[in-house]
Coordinates of C-alpha atoms in Angstrom, one line a residue:
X532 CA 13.7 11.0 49.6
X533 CA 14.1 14.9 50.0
X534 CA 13.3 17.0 47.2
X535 CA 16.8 18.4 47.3
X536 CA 18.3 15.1 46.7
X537 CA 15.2 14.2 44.3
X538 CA 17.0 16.9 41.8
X539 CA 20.5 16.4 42.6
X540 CA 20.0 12.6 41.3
X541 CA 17.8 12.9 38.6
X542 CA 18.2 16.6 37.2
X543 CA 20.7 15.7 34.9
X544 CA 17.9 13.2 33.3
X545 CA 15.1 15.8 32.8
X546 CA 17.4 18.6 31.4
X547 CA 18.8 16.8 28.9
X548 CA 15.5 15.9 27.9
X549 CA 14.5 19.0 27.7
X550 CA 17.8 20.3 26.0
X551 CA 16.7 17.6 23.0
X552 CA 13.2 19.2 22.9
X553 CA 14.3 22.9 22.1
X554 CA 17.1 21.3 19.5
X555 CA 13.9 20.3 17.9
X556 CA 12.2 22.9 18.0
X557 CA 15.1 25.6 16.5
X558 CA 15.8 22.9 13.8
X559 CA 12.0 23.1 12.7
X560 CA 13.1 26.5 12.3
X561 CA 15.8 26.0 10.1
X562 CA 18.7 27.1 12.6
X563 CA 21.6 25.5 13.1
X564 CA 21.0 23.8 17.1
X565 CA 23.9 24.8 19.6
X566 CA 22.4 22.4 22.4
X567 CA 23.7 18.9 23.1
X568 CA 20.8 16.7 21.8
X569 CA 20.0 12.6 23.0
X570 CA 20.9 10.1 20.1
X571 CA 17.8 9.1 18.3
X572 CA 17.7 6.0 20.2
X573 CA 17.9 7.1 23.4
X574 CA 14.5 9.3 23.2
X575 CA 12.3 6.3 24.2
X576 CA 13.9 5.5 27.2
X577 CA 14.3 9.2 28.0
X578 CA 10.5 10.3 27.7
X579 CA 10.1 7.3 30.2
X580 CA 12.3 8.1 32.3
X581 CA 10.8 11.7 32.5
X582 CA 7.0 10.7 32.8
X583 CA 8.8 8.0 36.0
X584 CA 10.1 11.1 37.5
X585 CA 7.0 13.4 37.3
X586 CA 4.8 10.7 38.9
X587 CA 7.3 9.8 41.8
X588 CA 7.2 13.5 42.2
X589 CA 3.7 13.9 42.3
X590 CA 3.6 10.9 44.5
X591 CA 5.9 12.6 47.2
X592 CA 4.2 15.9 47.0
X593 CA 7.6 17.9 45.9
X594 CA 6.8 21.5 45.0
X595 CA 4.4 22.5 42.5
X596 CA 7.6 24.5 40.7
X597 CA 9.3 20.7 40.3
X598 CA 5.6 19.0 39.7
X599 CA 5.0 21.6 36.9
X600 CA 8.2 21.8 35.0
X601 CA 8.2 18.2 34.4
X602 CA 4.6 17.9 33.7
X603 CA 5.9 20.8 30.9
X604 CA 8.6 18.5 29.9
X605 CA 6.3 15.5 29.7
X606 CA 3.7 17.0 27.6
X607 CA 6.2 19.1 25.1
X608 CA 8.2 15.4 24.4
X609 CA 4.5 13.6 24.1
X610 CA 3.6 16.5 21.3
X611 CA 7.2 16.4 19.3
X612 CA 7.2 12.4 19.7
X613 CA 4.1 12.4 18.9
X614 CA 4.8 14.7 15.7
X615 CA 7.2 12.7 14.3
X616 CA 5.2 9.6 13.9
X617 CA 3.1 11.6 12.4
X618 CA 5.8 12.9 9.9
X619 CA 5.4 9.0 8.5
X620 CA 2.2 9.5 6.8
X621 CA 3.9 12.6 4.9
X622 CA 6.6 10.3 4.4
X623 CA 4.4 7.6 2.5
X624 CA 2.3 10.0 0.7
X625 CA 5.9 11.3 -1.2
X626 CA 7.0 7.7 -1.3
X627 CA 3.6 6.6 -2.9
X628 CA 3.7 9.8 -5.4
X629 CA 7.9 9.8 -6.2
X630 CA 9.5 6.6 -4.6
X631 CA 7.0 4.2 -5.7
X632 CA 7.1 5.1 -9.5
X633 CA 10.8 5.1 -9.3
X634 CA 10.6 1.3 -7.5
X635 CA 8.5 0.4 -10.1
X636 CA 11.6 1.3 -13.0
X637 CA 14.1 -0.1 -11.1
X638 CA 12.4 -3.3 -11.1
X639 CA 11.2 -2.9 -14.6
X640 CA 12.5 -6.5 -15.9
X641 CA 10.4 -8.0 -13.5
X642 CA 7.6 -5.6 -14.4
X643 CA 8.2 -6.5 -18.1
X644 CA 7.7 -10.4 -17.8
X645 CA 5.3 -10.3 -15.1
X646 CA 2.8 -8.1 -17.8
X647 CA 4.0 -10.3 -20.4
X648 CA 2.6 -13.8 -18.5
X649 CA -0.6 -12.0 -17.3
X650 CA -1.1 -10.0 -20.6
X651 CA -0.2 -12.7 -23.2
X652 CA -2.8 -14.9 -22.6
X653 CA -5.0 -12.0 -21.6
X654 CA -5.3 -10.8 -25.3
X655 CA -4.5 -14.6 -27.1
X656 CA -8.3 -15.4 -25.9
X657 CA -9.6 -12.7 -26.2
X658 CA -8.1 -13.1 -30.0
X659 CA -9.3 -17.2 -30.0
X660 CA -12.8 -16.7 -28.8
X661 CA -13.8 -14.2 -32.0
X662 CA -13.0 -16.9 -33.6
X663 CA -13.6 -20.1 -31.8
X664 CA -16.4 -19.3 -29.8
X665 CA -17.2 -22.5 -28.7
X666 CA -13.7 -22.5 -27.0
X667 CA -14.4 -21.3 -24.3
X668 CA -16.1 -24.8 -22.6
X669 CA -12.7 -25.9 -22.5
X670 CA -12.1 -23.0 -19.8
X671 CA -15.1 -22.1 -18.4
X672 CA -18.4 -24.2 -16.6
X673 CA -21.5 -23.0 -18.2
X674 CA -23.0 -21.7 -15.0
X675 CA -19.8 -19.5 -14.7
X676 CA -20.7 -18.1 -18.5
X677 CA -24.5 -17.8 -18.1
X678 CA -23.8 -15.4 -14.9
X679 CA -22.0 -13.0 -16.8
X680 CA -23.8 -13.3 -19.5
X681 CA -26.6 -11.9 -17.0
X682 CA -24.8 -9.0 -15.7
X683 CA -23.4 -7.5 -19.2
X684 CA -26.4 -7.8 -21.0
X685 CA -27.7 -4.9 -22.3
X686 CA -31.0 -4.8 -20.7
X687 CA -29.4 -4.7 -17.4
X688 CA -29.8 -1.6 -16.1
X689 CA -26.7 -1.7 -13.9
X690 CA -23.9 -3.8 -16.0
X691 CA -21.2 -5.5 -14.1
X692 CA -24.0 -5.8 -11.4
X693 CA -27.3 -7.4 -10.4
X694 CA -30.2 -5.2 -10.1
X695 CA -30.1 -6.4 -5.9
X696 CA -26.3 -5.5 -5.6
X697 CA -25.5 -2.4 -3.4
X698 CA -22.7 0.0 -4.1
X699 CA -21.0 -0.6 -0.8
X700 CA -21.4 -3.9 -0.1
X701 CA -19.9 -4.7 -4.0
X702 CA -17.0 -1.8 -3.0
X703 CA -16.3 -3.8 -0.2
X704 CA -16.3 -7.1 -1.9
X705 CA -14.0 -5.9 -4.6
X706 CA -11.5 -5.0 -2.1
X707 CA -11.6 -8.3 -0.6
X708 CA -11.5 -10.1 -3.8
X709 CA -8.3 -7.5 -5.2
X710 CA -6.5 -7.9 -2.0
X711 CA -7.1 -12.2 -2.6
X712 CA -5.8 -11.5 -6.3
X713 CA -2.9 -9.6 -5.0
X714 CA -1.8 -11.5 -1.9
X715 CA -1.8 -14.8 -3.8
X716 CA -0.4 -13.2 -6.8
X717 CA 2.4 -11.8 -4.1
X718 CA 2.7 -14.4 -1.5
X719 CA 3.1 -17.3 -4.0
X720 CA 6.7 -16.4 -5.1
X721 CA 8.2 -17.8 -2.0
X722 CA 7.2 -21.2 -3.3
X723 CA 10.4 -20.3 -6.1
X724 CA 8.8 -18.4 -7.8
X725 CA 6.7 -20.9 -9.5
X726 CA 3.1 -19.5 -7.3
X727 CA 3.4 -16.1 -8.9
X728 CA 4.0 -17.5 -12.6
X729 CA 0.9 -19.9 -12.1
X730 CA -1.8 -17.0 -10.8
X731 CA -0.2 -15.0 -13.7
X732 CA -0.9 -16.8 -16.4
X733 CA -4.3 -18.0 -14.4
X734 CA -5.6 -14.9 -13.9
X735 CA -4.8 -14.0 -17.1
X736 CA -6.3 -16.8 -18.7
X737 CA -9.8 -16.4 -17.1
X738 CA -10.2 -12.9 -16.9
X739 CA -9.1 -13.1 -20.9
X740 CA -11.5 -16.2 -21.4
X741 CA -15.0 -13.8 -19.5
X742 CA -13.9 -10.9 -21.7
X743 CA -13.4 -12.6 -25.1
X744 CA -16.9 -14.6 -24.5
X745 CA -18.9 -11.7 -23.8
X746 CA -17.5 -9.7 -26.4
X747 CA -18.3 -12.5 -29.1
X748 CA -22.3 -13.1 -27.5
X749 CA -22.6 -9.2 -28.8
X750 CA -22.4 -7.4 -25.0
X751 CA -19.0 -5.8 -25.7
X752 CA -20.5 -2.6 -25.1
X753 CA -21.7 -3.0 -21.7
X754 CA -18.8 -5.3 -20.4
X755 CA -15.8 -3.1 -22.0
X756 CA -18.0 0.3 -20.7
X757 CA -17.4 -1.5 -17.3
X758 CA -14.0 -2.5 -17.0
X759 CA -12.7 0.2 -18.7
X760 CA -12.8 2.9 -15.3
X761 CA -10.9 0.3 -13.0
X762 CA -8.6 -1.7 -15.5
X763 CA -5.8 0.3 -15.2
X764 CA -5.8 0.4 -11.3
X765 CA -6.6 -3.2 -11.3
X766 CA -4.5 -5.0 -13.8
X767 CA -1.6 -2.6 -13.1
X768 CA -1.8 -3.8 -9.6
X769 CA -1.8 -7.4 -10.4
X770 CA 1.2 -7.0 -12.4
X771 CA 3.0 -5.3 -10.4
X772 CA 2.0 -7.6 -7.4
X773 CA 3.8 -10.2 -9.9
X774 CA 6.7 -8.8 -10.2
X775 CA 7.1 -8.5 -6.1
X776 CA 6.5 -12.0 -6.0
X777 CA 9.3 -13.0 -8.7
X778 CA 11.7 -11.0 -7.3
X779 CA 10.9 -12.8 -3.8
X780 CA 11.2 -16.1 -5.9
X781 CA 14.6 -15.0 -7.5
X782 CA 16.2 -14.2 -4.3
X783 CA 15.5 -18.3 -3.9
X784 CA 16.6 -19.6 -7.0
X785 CA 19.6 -17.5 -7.3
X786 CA 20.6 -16.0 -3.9
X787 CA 24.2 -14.9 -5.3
X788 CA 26.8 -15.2 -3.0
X789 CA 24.5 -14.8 -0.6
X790 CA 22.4 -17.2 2.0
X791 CA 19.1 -18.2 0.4
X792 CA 17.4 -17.0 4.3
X793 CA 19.7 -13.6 3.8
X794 CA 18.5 -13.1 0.1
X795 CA 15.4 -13.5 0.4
X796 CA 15.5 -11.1 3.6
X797 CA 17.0 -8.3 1.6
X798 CA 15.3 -8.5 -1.7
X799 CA 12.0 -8.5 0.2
X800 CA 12.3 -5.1 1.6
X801 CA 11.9 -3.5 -1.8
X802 CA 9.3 -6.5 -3.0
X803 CA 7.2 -5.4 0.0
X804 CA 7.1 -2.0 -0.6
X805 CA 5.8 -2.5 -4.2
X806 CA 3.0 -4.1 -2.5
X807 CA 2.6 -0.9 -0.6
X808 CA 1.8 0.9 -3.9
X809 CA 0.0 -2.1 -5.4
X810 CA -2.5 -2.4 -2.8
X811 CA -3.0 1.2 -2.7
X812 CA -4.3 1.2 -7.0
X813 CA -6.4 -2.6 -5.6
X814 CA -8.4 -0.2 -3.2
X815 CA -8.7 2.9 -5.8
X816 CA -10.0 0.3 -8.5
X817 CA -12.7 -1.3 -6.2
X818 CA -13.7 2.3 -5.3
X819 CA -14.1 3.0 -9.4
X820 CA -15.5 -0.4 -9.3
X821 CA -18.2 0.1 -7.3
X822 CA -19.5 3.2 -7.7
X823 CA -18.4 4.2 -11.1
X824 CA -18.2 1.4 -13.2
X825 CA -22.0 0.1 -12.9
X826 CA -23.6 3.4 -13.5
X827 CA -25.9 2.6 -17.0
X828 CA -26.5 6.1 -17.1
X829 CA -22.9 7.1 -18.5
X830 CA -22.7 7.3 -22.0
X831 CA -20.2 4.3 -23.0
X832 CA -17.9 7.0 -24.8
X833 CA -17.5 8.6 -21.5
X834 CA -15.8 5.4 -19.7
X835 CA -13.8 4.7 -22.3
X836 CA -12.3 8.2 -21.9
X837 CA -12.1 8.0 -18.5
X838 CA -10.4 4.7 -18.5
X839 CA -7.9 5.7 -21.1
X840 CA -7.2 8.9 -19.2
X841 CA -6.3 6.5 -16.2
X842 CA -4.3 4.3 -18.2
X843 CA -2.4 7.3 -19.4
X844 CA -1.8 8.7 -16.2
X845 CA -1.0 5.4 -14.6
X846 CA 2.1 5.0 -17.4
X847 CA 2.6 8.9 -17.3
X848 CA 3.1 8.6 -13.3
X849 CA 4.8 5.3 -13.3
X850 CA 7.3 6.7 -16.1
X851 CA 8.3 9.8 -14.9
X852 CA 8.1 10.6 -11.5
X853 CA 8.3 14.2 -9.5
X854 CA 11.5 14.9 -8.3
X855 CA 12.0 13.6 -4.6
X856 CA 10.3 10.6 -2.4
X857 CA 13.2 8.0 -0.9
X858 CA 12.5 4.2 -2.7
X859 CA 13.5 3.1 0.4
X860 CA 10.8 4.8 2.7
X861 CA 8.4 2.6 4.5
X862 CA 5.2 3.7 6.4

């Protein structure tokens, strides 16, 4: 085919291409665009329809006027294409510091009674085991108890920890086991709901039965000097991984007028994207976790100001969130 009729086919292709390019660009600059501009869908197949053209006219040897104005083309679509997937990582940083609080109040019921299964019997054995000690056989195996017996006592020079553990390989582990905690916590809710209440009230229960014993055997210091960094990060993430799991389990047990398969479609979307912010504290916790928490250097009085300064900027974030970020916005 002859360059001339090369052009008259496919020029109508390439220029409006190229007409949607410098729309872009005089709308970054905050002028209103007087050129006709492709519907968002259509950009995909137009970019590939230009890159087609450049390399059958490469291929054919047209002129290197043709060659290089579609190369030009090519490469300015790549970069503004380009661009704007990269405009989604500014999108979830605003949805993580605005929308994700604001997900997090709308949704506040199911916030509420997912806090109150995995708190309540949290504190009630903490409470019990000051005073029934011996309890805790009932919930625990005594191997499980002499381990962390080990690792808050006082002599330990690295609480929380063994003396052979490395920072990064226990960072790493806490991610994998605050991901398990989460997912489960998360993924459970399909089965109607009644997964999520049972690894609430679980987790709850053990992690309430570890920290009442050890408080009682006298290592309070060291254990609550531990937790204190990540327990806002963590135990706010397991709620809130809760409540995405209810709501999944209520779009099941009461779909509305609704399909069960449609319900459970829509209220997912905003379910997931509570996991987006929960796994997001899960990874800032194990970071606090393991490099943080276990340092027997820090004066105890330290921690415990540092983990009530994260607790109150947790609530202080999750309560009133900057102006802007869409609750909708995905990454």
């Amino acid at each position: 085919m002859k360059q001339a009729q090369f052009e008259k086919l496919h020029r109508a292709d390439w220029e409006a291409f190229e007409r949607w390019i410098e729309a872009r660009a005089t709308l970054r600059r905050r002028k209103p665009a007087t050129a006709n501009t492709l519907p968002d869908h259509e950009l995909p197949r137009a970019y590939r329809r230009v890159c087609q053209l450049l390399a059958l006219a490469r291929e054919r040897q047209y002129s290197p006027v043709l060659v290089d104005r579609l190369n030009r083309i090519a490469l300015q679509g790549h970069h503004v294409l380009y661009g704007a997937r990269g405009g989604q990582r500014e999108r979830f940083a605003v949805f993580l510091a605005a929308g994700f609080p604001r997900l997090v109040r709308q949704h506040w019921k199911f916030v509420a009674v997912a806090a109150l299964l995995f708190f309540g019997p949290l504190l009630c054995m903490i409470a019990v085991l000051q005073w029934l000690p011996d309890f805790v056989h009932y919930v625990a195996e005594p191997e499980e108890l002499a381990a962390f017996g080990e690792m808050y006592d006082p002599a330990n020079p690295r609480p929380g920890q063994r003396a052979s553990d490395d920072n990064l390989l226990m960072f790493a582990f806490y991610i994998w086991n605050n991901v398990k905690i989460g997912f489960q916590t998360f993924a459970t809710g399909l089965l109607f709901g009644a997964g999520t209440l049972f690894y609430l009230l679980f987790n709850g229960l053990s992690i309430g039965t570890i920290a009442g014993y050890i408080t009682a055997i006298g290592h309070g210091v060291p254990f609550w000097s531990f937790v204190s960094g990540h327990s806002a990060m963590e135990l706010g993430a397991i709620v809130i991984s809760g409540a995405a799991g209810m709501k999944m389990g209520m779009a099941l047990i009461a779909p509305g007028g609704r399909s069960r398969r449609r319900a459970l479609v829509e209220e997912s979307r905003p379910a997931v994207r509570l996991m987006y912010g929960a796994a997001l504290m899960f990874v800032i916790a194990a970071f606090i976790e393991g490099f943080w928490s276990p340092l027997g250097t820090i004066d105890p009085l330290v921690k415990y100001a540092v983990g009530a300064a994260l607790w109150l900027l947790l609530n202080a974030n999750l309560r009133r969130a900057p102006a802007g970020g869409d609750v909708s916005a995905q990454p």
